[in-house]
Amino acid sequence: MAEFLSLQAAVSRYIDDGDTVAMEGFTHLIPFAAGHEIIRQAKRDLTLIRMTPDLIYDQLIGAGCVRQLIFSWGGNPGVGSLHRLRDAVEQGWPNSVEILEHSHAAMACAYEAGAAGLPLAVLRGYVSSDLPKVNPQIKCIECPFTGEQLAAVPSIRPDVAVVHAQRADRQGNVLIEGIVGVQKEVVLAAKRSIVTVEEIVDDLGASVNACVLPSWAVTAIAQAPQGAKPSYALGYYERDNAFYQAWDEIARDRERFQAWLNDHVLEQGAVS
Amino acid sequence: MTLEFTASEMMSVTAARALTNDMTCFVGIGLPSEAANLARLTHAPEVTLIYESGTLQTKPEILPLSIGDGELCESALTTVSVPEMFRYWLQGGHVSVGFLGTAQIDRYANLNTTLIGDYRHPKVRLPGGGGAPEIATNAHEVFITVKHSKRTFVEAVDFITTVGFGRDGKARDDVPHIGRGPTVVITDLCILKPDPTSKELVVTSLHPNVSREAVIEATGWEIRFADSLETTPSPSAHELDVLRRLKARTQAHHAGQS
């Protein structure tokens, strides 16, 4: 059964230095509060996996938590670059970060294969792309039935999955609504999982086919109201597009980024 | 009366016109999203728009800043998981058109959104592939819209993130279950289409008041022009009005937050 913990306790207990951590949420429900707690606890040498690193990984990379990044689209959506990611890759600041990059289709398939307990994912992908030349995780296999050449990538099996969701009930069952991304897949693929939620309720109010994670499939739940901001939680608050635009200026400059990190993350207390 | 319009309005309107009611379009963020929604709000109200965040048959009132804004989900027929989107709907063959933007494009319509320079020591690191590598091969055909400049239109891309027709124009030959690839490229200067045999991009239509020299100047290879070179029809007053109102709504919405 899922254990209810404070976010501080959940991050402290279940994320170790050197872990492979996947914090997911496809534009929606990005677990920023948990990311900030990881920064405050100064976790180091993490391998981070995420389809779209987004501002959350830009912040973790700039804060020096990251050794390796596995991703498929590393920009600030609709705005431009992730400057902290670029600074780490291009200049090695604050430390060099090794990157392994995929396409979205391959990562989505790799999460699904991880949830299914398989060692690899197979897809009709990467045809004539240069990505297989620079990412040794991308291989080609032959279909044993038709002979067709298909792409194969290793499944994603992180040490820890971290996701945000709308709500949990008091038994620890979790409801995810709206753009569900790979939230279910990453939790089922990981050895341990931390789910932050907007609120804890008596009744989830889930429809019969809703995306629900049963309590026994989740390790820890922490209440973190507004824990996905500046991304959004459908039914609770909208995406703060103005902040995404403002981030471009904040993250462009090392000192300005560090001042922001200090004021908005390091000197803030943990939620709940 | 002659209407006044900008080059980027000309591009958006022309890109929108490429879409029809019977298409199911997998939409990239930015210029493709603007064009696809303009089509939906003008001549193609029944066009089916799909975004990679899992939103099927979406009808946003404002243009999303990201591929997964709430607007897309709330106005969609339904929203599926991202693995389902790529596996069942795209790879399964249900997408007729992939609509993409790019940072670099070359004479064989290969796209680079990964980096400028050397992979291990990039001059400029770009966001990467995202959905494009598989959209370009699993959609039945691909439309591309991008601003025309020498930095963007290069002889050969530094990195093939997403294949057009490969380094020699033959990358799709004899590959099973692969789409036709790029069929049209719409810029702020002209329309280009791949030569049926060589697959090299050829200018088939110049936008009003754009000279051949302007296109040659903005292209990084010896660009060819079709024998029967056309002039792209100008935007109508209605198209311009809908586009301007869409952009004004979008800007007001995104700025009004925080």
Coordinates of C-alpha atoms in Angstrom, one line a residue:
Chain A
M1 CA 0.0 0.0 0.0
A2 CA 1.2 3.5 -0.7
E3 CA 2.6 5.3 2.3
F4 CA 1.6 8.9 3.0
L5 CA 4.7 11.0 3.6
S6 CA 5.7 14.6 3.6
L7 CA 7.5 15.5 0.3
Q8 CA 10.7 16.1 2.2
A9 CA 10.5 12.6 3.8
A10 CA 9.6 10.9 0.5
V11 CA 12.5 12.5 -1.4
S12 CA 14.9 11.8 1.4
R13 CA 13.9 8.2 1.8
Y14 CA 13.4 7.1 -1.8
I15 CA 15.9 9.1 -3.9
D16 CA 19.6 8.5 -3.4
D17 CA 22.7 10.1 -5.0
G18 CA 23.4 8.3 -8.3
D19 CA 19.9 7.0 -8.8
T20 CA 18.1 6.9 -12.2
V21 CA 15.1 9.1 -11.8
A22 CA 12.2 9.7 -14.2
M23 CA 10.0 12.7 -13.4
E24 CA 7.3 12.6 -16.0
G25 CA 4.3 14.6 -17.0
F26 CA 3.9 15.5 -20.7
T27 CA 3.7 19.4 -20.4
H28 CA 0.8 18.7 -18.0
L29 CA 1.3 17.7 -14.3
I30 CA 5.1 18.2 -14.2
P31 CA 6.2 17.5 -10.6
F32 CA 8.0 20.8 -10.0
A33 CA 7.5 20.8 -6.2
A34 CA 9.3 17.4 -6.0
G35 CA 12.1 18.7 -8.3
H36 CA 12.6 21.6 -6.1
E37 CA 12.8 19.3 -3.0
I38 CA 15.5 17.3 -4.8
I39 CA 17.5 20.5 -5.4
R40 CA 17.1 21.5 -1.7
Q41 CA 18.3 18.1 -0.6
A42 CA 21.3 18.5 -2.9
K43 CA 21.0 15.1 -4.6
R44 CA 24.0 14.5 -6.9
D45 CA 25.0 12.4 -9.9
L46 CA 21.5 11.6 -10.9
T47 CA 20.6 10.0 -14.3
L48 CA 17.5 11.9 -15.2
I49 CA 15.0 10.5 -17.8
R50 CA 12.2 12.6 -19.2
M51 CA 10.7 13.0 -22.7
T52 CA 10.8 16.8 -22.5
P53 CA 13.3 18.0 -19.9
D54 CA 11.3 21.2 -19.7
L55 CA 12.1 23.9 -17.0
I56 CA 12.2 21.3 -14.3
Y57 CA 15.3 19.5 -15.6
D58 CA 16.8 22.9 -16.7
Q59 CA 16.6 23.8 -13.0
L60 CA 18.0 20.5 -11.7
I61 CA 20.8 20.6 -14.3
G62 CA 21.7 24.2 -13.4
A63 CA 21.6 23.3 -9.7
G64 CA 24.3 20.6 -10.3
C65 CA 22.2 17.5 -9.5
V66 CA 22.6 15.7 -12.8
R67 CA 25.3 13.5 -14.4
Q68 CA 23.4 12.0 -17.3
L69 CA 20.2 13.0 -19.2
I70 CA 18.0 10.7 -21.4
F71 CA 15.4 12.7 -23.3
S72 CA 13.7 13.2 -26.7
W73 CA 12.9 17.0 -27.0
G74 CA 15.0 19.4 -24.9
G75 CA 13.5 22.9 -25.5
N76 CA 11.3 25.4 -23.7
P77 CA 8.0 24.7 -25.5
G78 CA 7.0 27.5 -27.8
V79 CA 9.8 29.8 -26.4
G80 CA 13.2 28.5 -27.4
S81 CA 16.2 26.8 -25.7
L82 CA 16.7 25.4 -22.3
H83 CA 19.7 27.5 -21.5
R84 CA 20.9 25.6 -18.4
L85 CA 20.8 22.4 -20.4
R86 CA 22.7 24.0 -23.3
D87 CA 25.3 25.5 -20.9
A88 CA 25.9 22.1 -19.4
V89 CA 26.2 20.4 -22.8
E90 CA 28.1 23.2 -24.6
Q91 CA 30.3 24.6 -21.7
G92 CA 30.2 21.9 -19.0
W93 CA 28.6 24.3 -16.4
P94 CA 28.1 23.7 -13.5
N95 CA 29.3 20.2 -14.6
S96 CA 29.3 18.3 -17.8
V97 CA 26.2 16.3 -18.5
E98 CA 26.2 13.2 -20.7
I99 CA 23.2 13.1 -23.0
L100 CA 21.4 10.2 -24.7
E101 CA 18.7 11.3 -27.0
H102 CA 15.8 9.6 -28.6
S103 CA 12.6 10.4 -30.5
H104 CA 9.3 10.7 -28.6
A105 CA 8.0 7.6 -30.2
A106 CA 11.0 5.5 -29.0
M107 CA 10.8 6.9 -25.4
A108 CA 7.0 6.4 -25.2
C109 CA 7.5 2.8 -26.4
A110 CA 10.4 2.3 -23.9
Y111 CA 8.3 3.4 -21.0
E112 CA 5.5 1.1 -22.1
A113 CA 8.0 -1.8 -22.4
G114 CA 9.3 -1.0 -18.9
A115 CA 5.8 -1.2 -17.5
A116 CA 5.3 -4.5 -19.3
G117 CA 8.5 -5.9 -17.8
L118 CA 10.2 -6.4 -21.2
P119 CA 13.9 -5.7 -21.8
L120 CA 13.3 -3.8 -25.0
A121 CA 10.8 -1.9 -27.1
V122 CA 10.3 -2.4 -30.8
L123 CA 9.0 0.3 -33.2
R124 CA 9.0 1.3 -36.8
G125 CA 11.2 4.3 -36.3
Y126 CA 14.5 6.1 -36.8
V127 CA 14.4 5.4 -40.5
S128 CA 17.4 7.1 -42.1
S129 CA 17.8 9.4 -39.0
D130 CA 21.3 10.2 -37.7
L131 CA 20.2 9.6 -34.1
P132 CA 21.2 5.9 -34.1
K133 CA 24.8 7.0 -35.0
V134 CA 25.1 9.1 -31.8
N135 CA 23.0 7.0 -29.4
P136 CA 24.3 3.5 -28.8
Q137 CA 20.9 2.6 -27.2
I138 CA 19.3 2.6 -30.6
K139 CA 19.7 -0.7 -32.5
C140 CA 18.0 -2.5 -35.4
I141 CA 16.4 -5.9 -35.3
E142 CA 14.7 -8.1 -37.8
C143 CA 11.2 -9.3 -37.4
P144 CA 11.3 -13.1 -37.1
F145 CA 8.0 -13.4 -38.9
T146 CA 8.2 -10.9 -41.8
G147 CA 11.9 -10.1 -42.0
E148 CA 11.1 -6.3 -41.7
Q149 CA 13.9 -4.2 -40.2
L150 CA 12.7 -2.5 -37.0
A151 CA 14.2 -0.2 -34.5
A152 CA 14.8 -1.4 -30.9
V153 CA 15.6 0.5 -27.8
P154 CA 16.1 -0.7 -24.2
S155 CA 13.1 -0.5 -22.0
I156 CA 13.1 2.3 -19.3
R157 CA 13.3 0.8 -15.8
P158 CA 14.2 3.7 -13.5
D159 CA 15.1 3.4 -9.8
V160 CA 12.5 6.0 -9.0
A161 CA 9.5 7.5 -10.8
V162 CA 8.1 10.8 -9.7
V163 CA 4.8 12.1 -11.0
H164 CA 2.2 14.7 -10.0
A165 CA -1.6 13.9 -10.1
Q166 CA -4.8 15.6 -9.3
R167 CA -5.8 13.6 -6.2
A168 CA -5.5 10.6 -4.1
D169 CA -8.1 9.0 -1.8
R170 CA -7.3 8.2 1.8
Q171 CA -6.4 4.6 0.9
G172 CA -3.7 6.0 -1.5
N173 CA -5.4 5.3 -4.9
V174 CA -4.4 8.0 -7.4
L175 CA -6.5 9.6 -10.1
I176 CA -4.8 11.2 -13.2
E177 CA -7.0 13.2 -15.6
G178 CA -6.4 15.1 -18.8
I179 CA -3.2 14.7 -20.7
V180 CA -2.0 11.5 -19.0
G181 CA 1.3 11.4 -21.0
V182 CA 3.3 8.4 -19.7
Q183 CA 2.4 8.8 -16.0
K184 CA 1.0 5.3 -15.6
E185 CA 3.8 3.7 -17.6
V186 CA 6.6 5.3 -15.7
V187 CA 5.2 4.4 -12.3
L188 CA 4.7 0.8 -13.3
A189 CA 8.2 0.7 -14.9
A190 CA 10.0 2.0 -11.8
K191 CA 11.3 0.2 -8.8
R192 CA 9.9 2.9 -6.5
S193 CA 7.5 5.7 -7.1
I194 CA 6.7 9.1 -5.5
V195 CA 3.3 10.6 -6.4
T196 CA 2.6 14.2 -5.4
V197 CA -1.1 15.2 -5.5
E198 CA -3.1 18.4 -5.4
E199 CA -5.4 17.1 -2.7
I200 CA -6.4 14.0 -0.7
V201 CA -10.1 13.3 -0.8
D202 CA -12.6 10.8 0.6
D203 CA -13.8 9.7 -2.9
L204 CA -11.7 9.9 -6.1
G205 CA -14.9 10.4 -8.2
A206 CA -13.2 8.3 -11.0
S207 CA -15.2 7.2 -14.0
V208 CA -15.1 3.5 -14.8
N209 CA -12.3 3.8 -17.4
A210 CA -10.4 6.6 -15.6
C211 CA -6.6 6.5 -15.3
V212 CA -6.2 5.3 -11.7
L213 CA -3.0 4.0 -10.0
P214 CA -4.1 1.6 -7.3
S215 CA -2.5 2.2 -3.9
W216 CA -0.6 -1.1 -4.0
A217 CA 1.2 0.1 -7.2
V218 CA 2.6 3.3 -5.6
T219 CA 5.4 3.6 -3.1
A220 CA 4.8 7.0 -1.5
I221 CA 2.2 9.8 -1.8
A222 CA 2.9 13.4 -0.7
Q223 CA 0.4 16.2 -0.8
A224 CA 1.8 19.2 -2.7
P225 CA -0.9 21.7 -3.6
Q226 CA 0.1 23.6 -6.8
G227 CA 3.0 21.2 -7.0
A228 CA 3.0 21.2 -10.8
K229 CA 3.3 25.0 -11.2
P230 CA 4.4 26.6 -13.6
S231 CA 3.0 23.7 -15.6
Y232 CA -0.6 22.9 -14.9
A233 CA -3.1 20.6 -13.3
L234 CA -6.3 20.2 -15.3
G235 CA -9.3 21.2 -13.1
Y236 CA -7.0 23.1 -10.6
Y237 CA -4.9 25.7 -12.4
E238 CA -3.7 26.7 -15.9
R239 CA -0.3 26.5 -17.4
D240 CA 1.7 29.7 -16.5
N241 CA 2.7 30.5 -20.1
A242 CA 4.0 33.9 -19.1
F243 CA 6.5 32.2 -16.6
Y244 CA 7.7 29.9 -19.4
Q245 CA 8.4 33.0 -21.5
A246 CA 10.1 34.8 -18.6
W247 CA 12.3 31.7 -17.9
D248 CA 14.1 32.4 -21.1
E249 CA 15.7 35.5 -19.6
I250 CA 16.2 34.1 -16.1
A251 CA 18.0 30.9 -17.3
R252 CA 20.1 32.7 -20.0
D253 CA 22.5 34.1 -17.4
R254 CA 24.3 32.0 -14.8
E255 CA 24.2 34.6 -12.0
R256 CA 20.6 35.5 -12.7
F257 CA 19.7 31.8 -12.6
Q258 CA 21.5 31.3 -9.3
A259 CA 19.7 34.3 -7.8
W260 CA 16.4 32.9 -8.9
L261 CA 17.2 29.4 -7.6
N262 CA 18.2 30.9 -4.2
D263 CA 15.1 33.0 -3.8
H264 CA 12.5 30.6 -5.2
V265 CA 13.9 27.2 -4.3
L266 CA 16.7 27.0 -1.8
E267 CA 15.3 29.6 0.6
Q268 CA 11.8 28.2 0.4
G269 CA 10.7 25.6 2.8
A270 CA 9.4 22.2 1.6
V271 CA 5.6 21.9 1.1
S272 CA 3.6 20.0 3.7
Chain B
M1 CA -8.4 47.4 -53.5
T2 CA -5.1 45.7 -52.7
L3 CA -4.8 44.1 -49.3
E4 CA -1.7 44.7 -47.2
F5 CA -0.2 41.6 -45.6
T6 CA 3.2 40.6 -44.3
A7 CA 5.4 37.8 -45.6
S8 CA 4.7 35.7 -42.5
E9 CA 0.9 36.1 -43.0
M10 CA 1.4 35.0 -46.6
M11 CA 3.2 31.9 -45.3
S12 CA 0.6 31.0 -42.7
V13 CA -2.3 31.4 -45.1
T14 CA -0.6 29.4 -47.9
A15 CA 0.3 26.7 -45.4
A16 CA -3.3 26.6 -44.1
R17 CA -4.6 26.2 -47.7
A18 CA -2.6 22.9 -48.0
L19 CA -5.0 21.3 -45.6
T20 CA -8.4 20.0 -46.5
N21 CA -11.5 18.7 -44.6
D22 CA -10.7 15.1 -45.2
M23 CA -7.2 15.1 -43.7
T24 CA -6.1 13.9 -40.3
C25 CA -3.2 16.1 -39.4
F26 CA -0.5 15.4 -36.8
V27 CA 0.4 19.0 -35.9
G28 CA 3.8 20.3 -34.8
I29 CA 4.0 23.3 -32.5
G30 CA 4.6 26.9 -33.8
L31 CA 4.1 27.7 -37.4
P32 CA 2.4 24.4 -38.3
S33 CA 0.0 24.8 -35.4
E34 CA -0.9 28.3 -36.5
A35 CA -1.5 27.2 -40.1
A36 CA -3.5 24.1 -39.1
N37 CA -5.9 26.1 -36.9
L38 CA -6.2 28.8 -39.5
A39 CA -7.4 26.1 -41.9
R40 CA -9.9 24.8 -39.4
L41 CA -11.2 28.3 -38.8
T42 CA -11.6 29.1 -42.5
H43 CA -12.0 26.6 -45.4
A44 CA -11.5 23.3 -43.6
P45 CA -13.7 23.3 -40.5
E46 CA -13.8 19.4 -40.5
V47 CA -10.0 18.9 -40.6
T48 CA -8.9 16.5 -37.8
L49 CA -6.0 17.9 -35.7
I50 CA -3.9 15.7 -33.5
Y51 CA -1.1 16.8 -31.2
E52 CA 1.5 14.5 -29.8
S53 CA 0.4 15.1 -26.2
G54 CA -2.4 12.7 -27.0
T55 CA -5.2 15.1 -27.8
L56 CA -7.3 13.6 -30.6
Q57 CA -9.5 15.8 -32.8
T58 CA -8.8 19.0 -30.9
K59 CA -10.3 22.5 -31.7
P60 CA -8.4 25.1 -29.6
E61 CA -9.8 28.6 -29.5
I62 CA -6.3 30.0 -29.0
L63 CA -3.0 28.7 -30.2
P64 CA -1.2 26.6 -27.6
L65 CA 2.2 27.7 -26.5
S66 CA 3.2 24.2 -25.7
I67 CA 2.2 20.9 -27.3
G68 CA 0.2 20.0 -24.2
D69 CA -1.6 23.2 -23.1
G70 CA -4.9 22.5 -21.3
E71 CA -6.8 24.2 -24.2
L72 CA -5.9 21.2 -26.4
C73 CA -7.2 18.6 -24.0
E74 CA -10.4 20.5 -23.1
S75 CA -11.4 21.1 -26.7
A76 CA -10.5 17.5 -27.9
L77 CA -12.8 14.7 -28.7
T78 CA -10.7 12.5 -26.4
T79 CA -7.2 12.4 -25.0
V80 CA -5.1 9.2 -25.1
S81 CA -1.8 8.4 -23.5
V82 CA 1.4 9.3 -25.3
P83 CA 2.4 5.7 -26.1
E84 CA -1.1 5.1 -27.5
M85 CA -0.7 8.2 -29.6
F86 CA 2.5 7.2 -31.2
R87 CA 1.8 3.4 -31.4
Y88 CA -1.8 3.1 -32.4
W89 CA -2.7 6.4 -34.1
L90 CA 0.6 7.4 -35.8
Q91 CA 2.4 4.1 -36.4
G92 CA -0.9 2.4 -36.9
G93 CA -1.4 4.4 -40.0
H94 CA -4.3 6.7 -39.1
V95 CA -2.5 10.0 -39.8
S96 CA -2.7 11.3 -43.3
V97 CA -0.5 14.4 -42.9
G98 CA 2.4 15.3 -40.6
F99 CA 2.8 19.1 -40.4
L100 CA 6.3 20.0 -39.3
G101 CA 8.6 23.0 -38.7
T102 CA 12.4 22.8 -38.6
A103 CA 15.6 24.7 -37.8
Q104 CA 17.4 23.5 -40.9
I105 CA 16.2 21.9 -44.2
D106 CA 18.3 20.8 -47.1
R107 CA 17.8 20.1 -50.9
Y108 CA 16.4 16.7 -50.2
A109 CA 14.1 18.0 -47.5
N110 CA 15.9 16.4 -44.6
L111 CA 15.3 18.2 -41.4
N112 CA 17.7 19.1 -38.6
T113 CA 16.4 20.1 -35.2
T114 CA 19.3 18.6 -33.2
L115 CA 22.4 20.8 -33.5
I116 CA 24.6 23.0 -35.6
G117 CA 28.2 21.9 -35.8
D118 CA 29.7 18.7 -34.5
Y119 CA 27.6 16.3 -32.3
R120 CA 30.1 16.1 -29.4
H121 CA 31.1 19.8 -29.6
P122 CA 28.0 21.6 -31.0
K123 CA 28.2 25.2 -32.0
V124 CA 24.5 25.5 -31.2
R125 CA 22.5 22.8 -29.4
L126 CA 18.9 22.6 -30.6
P127 CA 16.0 20.9 -28.9
G128 CA 16.2 17.5 -30.7
G129 CA 13.8 15.2 -32.5
G130 CA 10.6 15.1 -30.4
G131 CA 7.9 13.5 -32.5
A132 CA 9.3 14.4 -35.9
P133 CA 11.4 11.4 -36.9
E134 CA 8.5 9.0 -36.8
I135 CA 5.8 11.5 -37.9
A136 CA 7.9 12.0 -41.1
T137 CA 8.0 8.3 -41.8
N138 CA 4.6 7.0 -40.5
A139 CA 2.3 9.8 -41.7
H140 CA 1.1 9.2 -45.3
E141 CA 2.7 12.5 -46.3
V142 CA 4.5 15.5 -44.7
F143 CA 4.0 19.2 -45.1
I144 CA 6.7 21.5 -43.9
T145 CA 6.5 25.2 -43.2
V146 CA 9.5 27.3 -42.3
K147 CA 10.9 30.8 -42.9
H148 CA 13.2 31.1 -45.8
S149 CA 16.8 32.1 -45.1
K150 CA 20.3 30.9 -46.0
R151 CA 20.9 29.8 -42.4
T152 CA 17.8 27.5 -42.6
F153 CA 17.9 26.4 -46.3
V154 CA 21.3 24.6 -46.4
E155 CA 22.9 22.4 -49.1
A156 CA 23.1 19.5 -46.6
V157 CA 21.9 19.5 -43.0
D158 CA 24.6 19.1 -40.3
F159 CA 22.5 16.3 -38.8
I160 CA 19.6 14.3 -40.2
T161 CA 17.2 14.4 -37.3
T162 CA 14.2 13.6 -39.5
V163 CA 14.5 12.1 -42.9
G164 CA 13.1 13.8 -46.0
F165 CA 14.7 11.8 -48.8
G166 CA 18.1 11.2 -47.3
R167 CA 21.6 12.4 -48.5
D168 CA 21.0 11.1 -52.1
G169 CA 17.2 11.4 -52.5
K170 CA 16.8 7.6 -52.3
A171 CA 16.2 7.0 -48.5
R172 CA 12.6 6.0 -48.9
D173 CA 13.1 3.6 -51.9
D174 CA 12.3 0.0 -51.1
V175 CA 11.5 0.8 -47.4
P176 CA 8.3 -1.1 -46.5
H177 CA 5.5 0.7 -44.7
I178 CA 6.9 4.2 -45.1
G179 CA 5.0 7.3 -46.0
R180 CA 5.6 9.4 -49.2
G181 CA 7.6 11.9 -47.2
P182 CA 7.6 15.7 -47.7
T183 CA 5.2 16.7 -50.6
V184 CA 5.3 20.4 -50.1
V185 CA 7.4 23.0 -48.3
I186 CA 5.8 26.4 -47.7
T187 CA 8.0 29.4 -46.8
D188 CA 7.5 33.2 -46.5
L189 CA 8.8 33.5 -50.1
C190 CA 7.5 30.6 -52.1
I191 CA 6.2 27.0 -52.4
L192 CA 8.7 24.2 -53.0
K193 CA 7.9 20.6 -54.0
P194 CA 10.2 17.6 -54.5
D195 CA 11.1 16.7 -58.0
P196 CA 9.2 13.5 -58.8
T197 CA 12.4 11.6 -59.8
S198 CA 15.4 13.2 -58.1
K199 CA 13.4 14.3 -55.0
E200 CA 15.3 17.6 -54.9
L201 CA 13.2 20.5 -53.8
V202 CA 12.1 22.8 -56.6
V203 CA 10.3 26.1 -56.4
T204 CA 6.9 25.7 -58.0
S205 CA 5.2 29.0 -56.9
L206 CA 6.5 32.4 -55.9
H207 CA 4.5 34.5 -53.5
P208 CA 3.2 37.8 -54.8
N209 CA 6.0 40.4 -55.3
V210 CA 8.7 37.9 -54.5
S211 CA 11.5 37.7 -57.2
R212 CA 13.5 34.7 -58.2
E213 CA 16.6 36.5 -57.0
A214 CA 15.1 36.8 -53.5
V215 CA 14.7 33.1 -53.3
I216 CA 18.1 32.4 -54.8
E217 CA 19.6 34.8 -52.2
A218 CA 17.9 33.0 -49.3
T219 CA 18.8 29.5 -50.3
G220 CA 22.1 27.7 -49.6
W221 CA 22.2 25.7 -52.7
E222 CA 21.6 26.3 -56.4
I223 CA 17.9 26.3 -56.3
R224 CA 15.9 25.2 -59.3
F225 CA 12.6 26.7 -60.5
A226 CA 9.8 24.8 -62.1
D227 CA 9.3 25.4 -65.9
S228 CA 5.7 26.4 -65.2
L229 CA 6.4 28.6 -62.3
E230 CA 3.2 29.9 -60.7
T231 CA 2.3 32.9 -58.5
T232 CA 0.7 32.0 -55.2
P233 CA -2.7 33.5 -54.7
S234 CA -2.8 36.4 -52.2
P235 CA -4.6 36.0 -48.9
S236 CA -8.2 37.0 -48.8
A237 CA -9.6 39.6 -46.5
H238 CA -11.4 36.8 -44.6
E239 CA -8.2 34.7 -44.1
L240 CA -6.3 37.7 -42.9
D241 CA -9.0 38.7 -40.5
V242 CA -9.3 35.2 -39.0
L243 CA -5.5 34.9 -38.7
R244 CA -5.0 38.3 -37.1
R245 CA -7.8 37.7 -34.6
L246 CA -6.5 34.2 -33.8
K247 CA -3.0 35.7 -33.1
A248 CA -4.4 38.6 -31.0
R249 CA -6.5 36.2 -28.9
T250 CA -3.5 34.0 -28.4
Q251 CA -1.1 36.8 -27.4
A252 CA -3.6 38.3 -25.0
H253 CA -4.2 34.9 -23.4
H254 CA -0.5 34.0 -22.9
A255 CA 0.5 37.4 -21.6
G256 CA -2.5 37.6 -19.2
Q257 CA -1.1 34.8 -17.0
S258 CA 1.4 34.7 -14.2

